[in-house]
mmCIF file with all atom_site columns, C-alpha atoms in Angstrom:
data_model
loop_
_atom_site.group_PDB
_atom_site.id
_atom_site.type_symbol
_atom_site.label_atom_id
_atom_site.label_alt_id
_atom_site.label_comp_id
_atom_site.label_asym_id
_atom_site.label_entity_id
_atom_site.label_seq_id
_atom_site.pdbx_PDB_ins_code
_atom_site.Cartn_x
_atom_site.Cartn_y
_atom_site.Cartn_z
_atom_site.occupancy
_atom_site.B_iso_or_equiv
_atom_site.pdbx_formal_charge
_atom_site.auth_seq_id
_atom_site.auth_comp_id
_atom_site.auth_asym_id
_atom_site.auth_atom_id
_atom_site.pdbx_PDB_model_num
ATOM 1   C CA . ILE A 1 1   ? 0.000  0.000   0.000   1.00 71.00 ? 1   ILE A CA 1
ATOM 2   C CA . ALA A 1 2   ? 2.863  2.359   0.837   1.00 76.00 ? 2   ALA A CA 1
ATOM 3   C CA . GLU A 1 3   ? 4.343  1.807   -2.621  1.00 77.00 ? 3   GLU A CA 1
ATOM 4   C CA . LEU A 1 4   ? 1.012  2.532   -4.330  1.00 80.00 ? 4   LEU A CA 1
ATOM 5   C CA . ALA A 1 5   ? 0.552  5.687   -2.263  1.00 84.00 ? 5   ALA A CA 1
ATOM 6   C CA . GLY A 1 6   ? 4.089  6.845   -3.037  1.00 82.00 ? 6   GLY A CA 1
ATOM 7   C CA . LEU A 1 7   ? 4.996  6.891   0.648   1.00 80.00 ? 7   LEU A CA 1
ATOM 8   C CA . LYS A 1 8   ? 8.451  6.369   2.072   1.00 81.00 ? 8   LYS A CA 1
ATOM 9   C CA . TYR A 1 9   ? 8.785  3.254   4.180   1.00 75.00 ? 9   TYR A CA 1
ATOM 10  C CA . SER A 1 10  ? 11.468 1.548   6.209   1.00 72.00 ? 10  SER A CA 1
ATOM 11  C CA . GLU A 1 11  ? 13.524 -1.131  4.479   1.00 70.00 ? 11  GLU A CA 1
ATOM 12  C CA . ASN A 1 12  ? 13.097 -3.125  7.717   1.00 66.00 ? 12  ASN A CA 1
ATOM 13  C CA . LEU A 1 13  ? 9.380  -3.640  7.122   1.00 68.00 ? 13  LEU A CA 1
ATOM 14  C CA . GLN A 1 14  ? 8.507  -7.278  6.721   1.00 65.00 ? 14  GLN A CA 1
ATOM 15  C CA . GLY A 1 15  ? 6.377  -7.632  3.665   1.00 70.00 ? 15  GLY A CA 1
ATOM 16  C CA . LYS A 1 16  ? 6.399  -7.447  -0.093  1.00 73.00 ? 16  LYS A CA 1
ATOM 17  C CA . ASP A 1 17  ? 5.241  -4.901  -2.622  1.00 75.00 ? 17  ASP A CA 1
ATOM 18  C CA . ILE A 1 18  ? 2.281  -6.601  -4.290  1.00 76.00 ? 18  ILE A CA 1
ATOM 19  C CA . SER A 1 19  ? 1.242  -3.672  -6.493  1.00 77.00 ? 19  SER A CA 1
ATOM 20  C CA . ARG A 1 20  ? 2.459  -5.426  -9.651  1.00 78.00 ? 20  ARG A CA 1
ATOM 21  C CA . THR A 1 21  ? -0.224 -8.081  -9.157  1.00 79.00 ? 21  THR A CA 1
ATOM 22  C CA . LEU A 1 22  ? -2.878 -5.450  -9.908  1.00 80.00 ? 22  LEU A CA 1
ATOM 23  C CA . ASP A 1 23  ? -1.674 -5.335  -13.514 1.00 82.00 ? 23  ASP A CA 1
ATOM 24  C CA . ASP A 1 24  ? -0.487 -8.940  -13.714 1.00 81.00 ? 24  ASP A CA 1
ATOM 25  C CA . PRO A 1 25  ? -2.521 -11.357 -11.532 1.00 82.00 ? 25  PRO A CA 1
ATOM 26  C CA . GLU A 1 26  ? -0.148 -14.199 -12.505 1.00 82.00 ? 26  GLU A CA 1
ATOM 27  C CA . TYR A 1 27  ? 2.883  -12.356 -11.087 1.00 78.00 ? 27  TYR A CA 1
ATOM 28  C CA . LYS A 1 28  ? 4.451  -14.289 -8.209  1.00 80.00 ? 28  LYS A CA 1
ATOM 29  C CA . VAL A 1 29  ? 5.369  -12.096 -5.262  1.00 74.00 ? 29  VAL A CA 1
ATOM 30  C CA . ARG A 1 30  ? 7.324  -14.839 -3.517  1.00 73.00 ? 30  ARG A CA 1
ATOM 31  C CA . ASP A 1 31  ? 8.276  -18.411 -4.269  1.00 85.00 ? 31  ASP A CA 1
ATOM 32  C CA . THR A 1 32  ? 7.878  -19.733 -0.733  1.00 89.00 ? 32  THR A CA 1
ATOM 33  C CA . VAL A 1 33  ? 5.175  -19.188 1.876   1.00 90.00 ? 33  VAL A CA 1
ATOM 34  C CA . PHE A 1 34  ? 6.154  -19.219 5.558   1.00 91.00 ? 34  PHE A CA 1
ATOM 35  C CA . SER A 1 35  ? 3.838  -19.885 8.477   1.00 91.00 ? 35  SER A CA 1
ATOM 36  C CA . VAL A 1 36  ? 4.287  -20.478 12.183  1.00 91.00 ? 36  VAL A CA 1
ATOM 37  C CA . SER A 1 37  ? 1.785  -21.979 14.617  1.00 90.00 ? 37  SER A CA 1
ATOM 38  C CA . LEU A 1 38  ? 0.140  -19.914 17.309  1.00 79.00 ? 38  LEU A CA 1
ATOM 39  C CA . GLY A 1 39  ? 2.336  -21.521 19.948  1.00 83.00 ? 39  GLY A CA 1
ATOM 40  C CA . GLY A 1 40  ? 5.446  -20.835 17.897  1.00 85.00 ? 40  GLY A CA 1
ATOM 41  C CA . SER A 1 41  ? 6.747  -24.389 17.776  1.00 90.00 ? 41  SER A CA 1
ATOM 42  C CA . ALA A 1 42  ? 5.493  -25.592 14.383  1.00 95.00 ? 42  ALA A CA 1
ATOM 43  C CA . PHE A 1 43  ? 6.735  -24.088 11.138  1.00 96.00 ? 43  PHE A CA 1
ATOM 44  C CA . LEU A 1 44  ? 5.717  -24.441 7.503   1.00 97.00 ? 44  LEU A CA 1
ATOM 45  C CA . LEU A 1 45  ? 7.560  -23.632 4.303   1.00 98.00 ? 45  LEU A CA 1
ATOM 46  C CA . ARG A 1 46  ? 5.399  -24.138 1.217   1.00 98.00 ? 46  ARG A CA 1
ATOM 47  C CA . THR A 1 47  ? 6.401  -23.951 -2.432  1.00 97.00 ? 47  THR A CA 1
ATOM 48  C CA . GLU A 1 48  ? 4.366  -24.954 -5.458  1.00 95.00 ? 48  GLU A CA 1
ATOM 49  C CA . LYS A 1 49  ? 6.025  -28.388 -5.346  1.00 98.00 ? 49  LYS A CA 1
ATOM 50  C CA . TRP A 1 50  ? 6.664  -29.020 -1.640  1.00 98.00 ? 50  TRP A CA 1
ATOM 51  C CA . ALA A 1 51  ? 5.129  -28.567 1.808   1.00 98.00 ? 51  ALA A CA 1
ATOM 52  C CA . TYR A 1 52  ? 7.716  -28.825 4.599   1.00 98.00 ? 52  TYR A CA 1
ATOM 53  C CA . LEU A 1 53  ? 6.619  -28.811 8.224   1.00 98.00 ? 53  LEU A CA 1
ATOM 54  C CA . GLN A 1 54  ? 8.997  -28.799 11.155  1.00 97.00 ? 54  GLN A CA 1
ATOM 55  C CA . TYR A 1 55  ? 8.062  -29.217 14.788  1.00 97.00 ? 55  TYR A CA 1
ATOM 56  C CA . ASP A 1 56  ? 10.417 -27.363 17.141  1.00 94.00 ? 56  ASP A CA 1
ATOM 57  C CA . GLU A 1 57  ? 13.346 -25.350 15.864  1.00 91.00 ? 57  GLU A CA 1
ATOM 58  C CA . ASP A 1 58  ? 15.640 -28.362 16.026  1.00 92.00 ? 58  ASP A CA 1
ATOM 59  C CA . ALA A 1 59  ? 12.986 -30.635 14.480  1.00 93.00 ? 59  ALA A CA 1
ATOM 60  C CA . GLY A 1 60  ? 13.060 -32.579 17.739  1.00 93.00 ? 60  GLY A CA 1
ATOM 61  C CA . SER A 1 61  ? 9.328  -33.225 17.553  1.00 95.00 ? 61  SER A CA 1
ATOM 62  C CA . GLY A 1 62  ? 9.421  -34.254 13.921  1.00 96.00 ? 62  GLY A CA 1
ATOM 63  C CA . MET A 1 63  ? 9.299  -33.170 10.315  1.00 98.00 ? 63  MET A CA 1
ATOM 64  C CA . GLU A 1 64  ? 6.968  -33.696 7.404   1.00 98.00 ? 64  GLU A CA 1
ATOM 65  C CA . LEU A 1 65  ? 7.627  -33.314 3.686   1.00 99.00 ? 65  LEU A CA 1
ATOM 66  C CA . PHE A 1 66  ? 4.917  -33.673 1.084   1.00 99.00 ? 66  PHE A CA 1
ATOM 67  C CA . ASP A 1 67  ? 5.107  -33.607 -2.698  1.00 99.00 ? 67  ASP A CA 1
ATOM 68  C CA . MET A 1 68  ? 2.165  -31.314 -3.418  1.00 98.00 ? 68  MET A CA 1
ATOM 69  C CA . GLU A 1 69  ? 2.073  -32.198 -7.108  1.00 98.00 ? 69  GLU A CA 1
ATOM 70  C CA . ARG A 1 70  ? 1.847  -35.962 -6.560  1.00 98.00 ? 70  ARG A CA 1
ATOM 71  C CA . ASP A 1 71  ? 0.247  -35.982 -3.109  1.00 98.00 ? 71  ASP A CA 1
ATOM 72  C CA . PRO A 1 72  ? -1.874 -32.813 -2.743  1.00 97.00 ? 72  PRO A CA 1
ATOM 73  C CA . HIS A 1 73  ? -3.832 -34.269 0.179   1.00 98.00 ? 73  HIS A CA 1
ATOM 74  C CA . GLN A 1 74  ? -0.606 -34.937 2.105   1.00 98.00 ? 74  GLN A CA 1
ATOM 75  C CA . PHE A 1 75  ? -0.997 -38.642 2.760   1.00 98.00 ? 75  PHE A CA 1
ATOM 76  C CA . THR A 1 76  ? 2.660  -39.686 2.366   1.00 99.00 ? 76  THR A CA 1
ATOM 77  C CA . ASN A 1 77  ? 5.303  -38.088 4.594   1.00 99.00 ? 77  ASN A CA 1
ATOM 78  C CA . LEU A 1 78  ? 8.607  -38.163 2.704   1.00 99.00 ? 78  LEU A CA 1
ATOM 79  C CA . ALA A 1 79  ? 10.714 -36.424 5.370   1.00 99.00 ? 79  ALA A CA 1
ATOM 80  C CA . TYR A 1 80  ? 12.361 -39.610 6.623   1.00 98.00 ? 80  TYR A CA 1
ATOM 81  C CA . ASN A 1 81  ? 12.784 -41.227 3.219   1.00 99.00 ? 81  ASN A CA 1
ATOM 82  C CA . VAL A 1 82  ? 16.521 -41.149 2.397   1.00 98.00 ? 82  VAL A CA 1
ATOM 83  C CA . SER A 1 83  ? 15.714 -40.371 -1.236  1.00 99.00 ? 83  SER A CA 1
ATOM 84  C CA . TYR A 1 84  ? 14.518 -36.938 -0.096  1.00 99.00 ? 84  TYR A CA 1
ATOM 85  C CA . ALA A 1 85  ? 17.284 -36.182 2.427   1.00 98.00 ? 85  ALA A CA 1
ATOM 86  C CA . THR A 1 86  ? 18.777 -33.400 0.297   1.00 99.00 ? 86  THR A CA 1
ATOM 87  C CA . ILE A 1 87  ? 15.414 -31.672 -0.080  1.00 99.00 ? 87  ILE A CA 1
ATOM 88  C CA . VAL A 1 88  ? 14.772 -31.933 3.660   1.00 99.00 ? 88  VAL A CA 1
ATOM 89  C CA . MET A 1 89  ? 18.211 -30.448 4.419   1.00 98.00 ? 89  MET A CA 1
ATOM 90  C CA . GLU A 1 90  ? 17.553 -27.575 2.002   1.00 98.00 ? 90  GLU A CA 1
ATOM 91  C CA . PHE A 1 91  ? 14.264 -26.807 3.735   1.00 98.00 ? 91  PHE A CA 1
ATOM 92  C CA . ARG A 1 92  ? 15.844 -27.031 7.206   1.00 98.00 ? 92  ARG A CA 1
ATOM 93  C CA . GLU A 1 93  ? 18.492 -24.516 6.166   1.00 97.00 ? 93  GLU A CA 1
ATOM 94  C CA . ALA A 1 94  ? 15.897 -22.276 4.496   1.00 97.00 ? 94  ALA A CA 1
ATOM 95  C CA . LEU A 1 95  ? 13.830 -22.324 7.691   1.00 97.00 ? 95  LEU A CA 1
ATOM 96  C CA . LYS A 1 96  ? 16.857 -21.312 9.788   1.00 95.00 ? 96  LYS A CA 1
ATOM 97  C CA . ARG A 1 97  ? 17.462 -18.369 7.463   1.00 92.00 ? 97  ARG A CA 1
ATOM 98  C CA . LYS A 1 98  ? 13.791 -17.377 7.496   1.00 91.00 ? 98  LYS A CA 1
ATOM 99  C CA . LEU A 1 99  ? 13.572 -17.477 11.288  1.00 90.00 ? 99  LEU A CA 1
ATOM 100 C CA . LYS A 1 100 ? 16.648 -15.284 11.552  1.00 87.00 ? 100 LYS A CA 1
ATOM 101 C CA . THR A 1 101 ? 15.073 -12.800 9.143   1.00 82.00 ? 101 THR A CA 1
ATOM 102 C CA . VAL A 1 102 ? 11.675 -12.605 10.847  1.00 81.00 ? 102 VAL A CA 1
ATOM 103 C CA . ARG A 1 103 ? 13.232 -12.203 14.265  1.00 80.00 ? 103 ARG A CA 1
ATOM 104 C CA . THR A 1 104 ? 14.599 -8.861  13.198  1.00 75.00 ? 104 THR A CA 1
ATOM 105 C CA . ASN A 1 105 ? 11.357 -6.947  13.372  1.00 66.00 ? 105 ASN A CA 1
ATOM 106 C CA . ASP A 1 106 ? 9.986  -3.837  11.713  1.00 60.00 ? 106 ASP A CA 1
ATOM 107 C CA . LEU A 1 107 ? 11.547 -1.655  14.410  1.00 58.00 ? 107 LEU A CA 1
ATOM 108 C CA . ASP A 1 108 ? 14.977 -3.070  13.548  1.00 60.00 ? 108 ASP A CA 1
ATOM 109 C CA . ILE A 1 109 ? 15.165 -4.903  16.867  1.00 60.00 ? 109 ILE A CA 1
ATOM 110 C CA . ASP A 1 110 ? 17.199 -8.078  16.478  1.00 60.00 ? 110 ASP A CA 1
ATOM 111 C CA . TYR A 1 111 ? 15.637 -10.863 18.543  1.00 59.00 ? 111 TYR A CA 1
ATOM 112 C CA . ASN A 1 112 ? 18.380 -13.266 17.422  1.00 60.00 ? 112 ASN A CA 1
ATOM 113 C CA . LYS A 1 113 ? 20.750 -11.746 19.986  1.00 59.00 ? 113 LYS A CA 1
ATOM 114 C CA . LYS A 1 114 ? 20.998 -13.519 23.297  1.00 50.00 ? 114 LYS A CA 1
#
């Protein structure tokens, strides 16, 4: 909205300029969707092809990986199948990066510091 209104905004704001979608509804704003549960211990990264869920930051309570093209109803968890180990590792690393990013909030407060 700030972009459409021609307003200045902080580069620290979490969000994306979606104004291009008004002219091009097929335009993809992002390639991955991120979600976290209300309690903050379950995380989701979703692409067109994959849905990756991780329970706890260290995955101590489990992981799930679903091929959304072949298994859109998420019946078969591939996370522990060795054939998908590389994909799981890529998602685990992507989640670490995403969590680091979102913990630096719009006020430029870094919650990654201990």
